[in-house]
Tab-separated table of C-alpha atoms in Angstrom:
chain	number	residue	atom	x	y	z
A	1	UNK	CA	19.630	-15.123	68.579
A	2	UNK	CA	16.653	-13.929	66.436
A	3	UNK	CA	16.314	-10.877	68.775
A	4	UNK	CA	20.105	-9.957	68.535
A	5	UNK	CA	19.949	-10.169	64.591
A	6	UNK	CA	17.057	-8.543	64.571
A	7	UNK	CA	18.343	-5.809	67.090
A	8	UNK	CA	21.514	-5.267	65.069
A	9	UNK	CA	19.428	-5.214	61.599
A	10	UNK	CA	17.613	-2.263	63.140
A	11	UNK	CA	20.514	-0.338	64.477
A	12	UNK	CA	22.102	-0.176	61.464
A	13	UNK	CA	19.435	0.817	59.242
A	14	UNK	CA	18.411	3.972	61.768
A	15	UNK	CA	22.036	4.776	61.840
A	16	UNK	CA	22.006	5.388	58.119
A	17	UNK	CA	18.866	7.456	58.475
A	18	UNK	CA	20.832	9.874	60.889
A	19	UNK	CA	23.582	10.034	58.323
A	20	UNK	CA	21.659	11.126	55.934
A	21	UNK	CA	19.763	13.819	57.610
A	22	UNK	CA	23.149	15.507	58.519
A	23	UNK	CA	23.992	16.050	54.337
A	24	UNK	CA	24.586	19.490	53.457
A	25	UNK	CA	21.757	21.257	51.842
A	26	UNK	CA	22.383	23.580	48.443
A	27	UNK	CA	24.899	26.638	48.824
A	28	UNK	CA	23.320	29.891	48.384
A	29	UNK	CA	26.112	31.700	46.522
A	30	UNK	CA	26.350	28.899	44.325
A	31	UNK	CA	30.120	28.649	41.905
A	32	UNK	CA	30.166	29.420	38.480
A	33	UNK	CA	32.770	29.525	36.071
A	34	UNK	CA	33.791	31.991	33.219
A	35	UNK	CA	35.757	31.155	30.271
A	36	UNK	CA	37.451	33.277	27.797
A	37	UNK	CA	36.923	32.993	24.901
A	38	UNK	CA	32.924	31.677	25.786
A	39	UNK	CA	33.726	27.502	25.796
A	40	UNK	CA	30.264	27.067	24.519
A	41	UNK	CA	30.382	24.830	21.437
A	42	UNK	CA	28.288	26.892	19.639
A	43	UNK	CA	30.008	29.907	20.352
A	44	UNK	CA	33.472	28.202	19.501
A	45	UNK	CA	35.199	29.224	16.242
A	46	UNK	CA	37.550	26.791	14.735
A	47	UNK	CA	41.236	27.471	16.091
A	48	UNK	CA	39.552	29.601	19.236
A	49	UNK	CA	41.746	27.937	22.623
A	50	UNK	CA	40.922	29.162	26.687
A	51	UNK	CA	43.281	32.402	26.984
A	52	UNK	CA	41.518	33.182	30.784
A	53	UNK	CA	38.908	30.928	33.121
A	54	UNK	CA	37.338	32.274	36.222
A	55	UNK	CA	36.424	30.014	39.337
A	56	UNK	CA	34.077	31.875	41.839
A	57	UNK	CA	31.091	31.520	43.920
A	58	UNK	CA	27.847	34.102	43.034
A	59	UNK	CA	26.707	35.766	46.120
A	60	UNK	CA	22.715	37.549	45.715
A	61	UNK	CA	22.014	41.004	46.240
A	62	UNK	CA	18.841	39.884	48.852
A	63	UNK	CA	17.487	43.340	48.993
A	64	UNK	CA	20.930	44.366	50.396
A	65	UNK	CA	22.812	47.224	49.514
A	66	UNK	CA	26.090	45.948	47.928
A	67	UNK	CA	28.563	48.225	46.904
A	68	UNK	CA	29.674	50.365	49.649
A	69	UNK	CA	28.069	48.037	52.176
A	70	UNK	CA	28.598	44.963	51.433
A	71	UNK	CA	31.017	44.981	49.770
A	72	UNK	CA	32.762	48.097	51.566
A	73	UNK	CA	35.073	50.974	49.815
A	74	UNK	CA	38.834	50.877	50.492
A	75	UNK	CA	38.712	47.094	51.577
A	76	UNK	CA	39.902	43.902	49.656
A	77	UNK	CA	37.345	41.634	48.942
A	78	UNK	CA	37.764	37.952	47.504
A	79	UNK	CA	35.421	39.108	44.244
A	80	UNK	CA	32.453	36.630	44.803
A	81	UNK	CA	31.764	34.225	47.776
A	82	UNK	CA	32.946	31.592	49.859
A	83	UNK	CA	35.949	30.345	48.904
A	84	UNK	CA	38.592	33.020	47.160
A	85	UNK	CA	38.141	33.678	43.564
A	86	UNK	CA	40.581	31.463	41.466
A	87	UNK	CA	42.134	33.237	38.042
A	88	UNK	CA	43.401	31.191	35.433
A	89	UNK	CA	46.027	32.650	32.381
A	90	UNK	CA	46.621	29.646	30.375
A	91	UNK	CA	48.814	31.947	28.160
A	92	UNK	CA	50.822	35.322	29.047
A	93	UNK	CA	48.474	38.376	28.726
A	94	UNK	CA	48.372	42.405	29.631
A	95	UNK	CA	46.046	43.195	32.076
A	96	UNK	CA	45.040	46.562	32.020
A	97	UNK	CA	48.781	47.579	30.687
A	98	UNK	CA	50.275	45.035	33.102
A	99	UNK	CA	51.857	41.815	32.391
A	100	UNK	CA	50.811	38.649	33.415
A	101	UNK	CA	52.511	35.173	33.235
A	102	UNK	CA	50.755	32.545	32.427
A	103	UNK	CA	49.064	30.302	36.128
A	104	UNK	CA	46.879	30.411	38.770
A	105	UNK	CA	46.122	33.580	40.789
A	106	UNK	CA	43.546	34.658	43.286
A	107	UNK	CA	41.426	37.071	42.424
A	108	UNK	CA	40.449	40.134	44.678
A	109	UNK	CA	39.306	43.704	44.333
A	110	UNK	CA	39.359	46.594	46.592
A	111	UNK	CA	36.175	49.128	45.439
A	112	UNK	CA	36.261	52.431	44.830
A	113	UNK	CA	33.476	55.250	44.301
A	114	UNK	CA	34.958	55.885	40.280
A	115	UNK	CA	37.656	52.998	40.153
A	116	UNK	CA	38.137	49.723	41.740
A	117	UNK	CA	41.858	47.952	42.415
A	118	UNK	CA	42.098	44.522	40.440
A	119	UNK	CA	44.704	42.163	42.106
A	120	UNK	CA	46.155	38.953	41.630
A	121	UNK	CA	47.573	36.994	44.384
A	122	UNK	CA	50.023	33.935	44.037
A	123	UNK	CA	47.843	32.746	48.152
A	124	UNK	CA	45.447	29.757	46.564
A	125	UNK	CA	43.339	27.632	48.421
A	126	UNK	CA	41.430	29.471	51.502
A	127	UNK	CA	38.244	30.911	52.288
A	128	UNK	CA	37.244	34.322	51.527
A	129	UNK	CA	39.826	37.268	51.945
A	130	UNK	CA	40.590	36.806	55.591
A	131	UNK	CA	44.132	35.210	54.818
A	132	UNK	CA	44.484	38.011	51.899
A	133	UNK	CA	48.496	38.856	52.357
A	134	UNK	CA	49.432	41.705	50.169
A	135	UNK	CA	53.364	40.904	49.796
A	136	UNK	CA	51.957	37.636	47.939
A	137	UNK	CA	50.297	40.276	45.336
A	138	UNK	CA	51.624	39.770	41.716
A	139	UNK	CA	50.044	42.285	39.870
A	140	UNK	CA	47.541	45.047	41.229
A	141	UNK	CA	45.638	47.328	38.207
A	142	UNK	CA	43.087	49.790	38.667
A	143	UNK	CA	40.140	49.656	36.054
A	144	UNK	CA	36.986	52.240	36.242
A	145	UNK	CA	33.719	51.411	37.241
A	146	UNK	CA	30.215	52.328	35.747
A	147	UNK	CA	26.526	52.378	36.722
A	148	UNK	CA	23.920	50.142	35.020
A	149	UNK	CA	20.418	51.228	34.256
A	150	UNK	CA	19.301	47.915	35.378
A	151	UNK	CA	20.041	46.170	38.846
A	152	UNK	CA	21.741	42.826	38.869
A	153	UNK	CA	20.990	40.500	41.401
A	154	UNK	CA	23.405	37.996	41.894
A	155	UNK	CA	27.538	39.044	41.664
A	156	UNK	CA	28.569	38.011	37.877
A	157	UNK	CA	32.242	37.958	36.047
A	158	UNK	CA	31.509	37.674	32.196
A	159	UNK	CA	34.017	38.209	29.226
A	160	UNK	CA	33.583	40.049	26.570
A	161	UNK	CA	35.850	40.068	23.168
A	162	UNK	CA	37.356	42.924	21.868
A	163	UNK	CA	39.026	43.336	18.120
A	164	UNK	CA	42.409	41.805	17.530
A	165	UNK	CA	42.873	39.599	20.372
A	166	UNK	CA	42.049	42.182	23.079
A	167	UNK	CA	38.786	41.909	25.487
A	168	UNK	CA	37.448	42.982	28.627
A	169	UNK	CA	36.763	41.286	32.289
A	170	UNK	CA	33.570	42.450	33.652
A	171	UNK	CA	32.679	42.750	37.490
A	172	UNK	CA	29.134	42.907	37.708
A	173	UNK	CA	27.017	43.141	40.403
A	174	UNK	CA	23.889	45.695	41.759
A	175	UNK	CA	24.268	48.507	39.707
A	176	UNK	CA	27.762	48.293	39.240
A	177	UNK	CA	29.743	47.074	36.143
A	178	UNK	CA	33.905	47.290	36.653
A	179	UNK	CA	35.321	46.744	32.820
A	180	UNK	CA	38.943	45.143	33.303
A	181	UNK	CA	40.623	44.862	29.667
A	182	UNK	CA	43.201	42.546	28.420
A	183	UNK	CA	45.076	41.852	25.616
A	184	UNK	CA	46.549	38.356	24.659
């Protein structure tokens, strides 16, 4: 009886060993999030409320080349990594002269050599761009994009704020910056 206790004692605690060498290690295009205005609480002004937030993951450059390659010219891409990028309007807003209700989009972009397509896509939920359906699209704008003097090497959306409740959605990654503004 010792021996089966003993056996069963042993059993279990290698079987919990083997669990715990299958856990998933760190992701390399790790999520980040991007509010607008900053939520930082020293950045916060009395009054200031979230007009936009920005779910995505942050893919590396890796001595790659990016823009073109990478991320190729002419096709959608999910705007970040892994899963699709997730837009939130928690009020109404103009994007880049369009309007846009209040929710949840996707995020994608198609690059371009001078400008890049901005959409937003009602699809939530799924990995990547694969499942991208464009009659699910509920507001596509085009915004320019610039070089930087100075490479960037992991893919970063940042917010910065304009005068008179108007700013501008950047797209930044390599030497690429894509300015999308809004007003709200």
């Amino acid at each position: 009886m010792k021996k089966f206790i003993l056996s069963v004692i042993v059993v279990l605690l290698f079987s919990g060993i083997g669990i715990a060498q299958n856990f998933a290690g760190v992701d390399k295009s790790p999520m980040d999030m991007a509010y607008f205005p900053n939520n930082f609480a020293h950045d916060r002004k009395a009054g200031d409320e979230a007009i936009i937030r920005v779910i995505y993951s942050r893919p590396q450059k890796n001595n790659r080349e990016v823009i073109g390659k990478l991320v190729p010219f002419g096709k959608v891409w999910r705007a970040g990594a892994n899963e699709a990028t997730e837009i939130k309007f928690y009020k109404d807003v103009v994007l880049a002269g369009k309007n846009v209700k209040a929710g949840t989009y996707s995020l994608f972009t198609i690059a371009g050599e001078k400008e890049w397509t901005i959409i937003l896509n009602s699809d939530l939920d799924y990995w990547g761009a694969y499942s991208y359906k464009d009659q699910n699209d509920v507001v596509r704008v085009t915004a320019p994009s610039g070089n930087l003097n100075t490479t960037v090497e992991n893919f970063t959306i940042q917010f910065d704020k304009g005068d008179a409740k108007q700013g501008v959605m950047k797209l930044v990654w390599e030497n690429t910056v894509v300015e999308v503004p809004f007003t709200y």
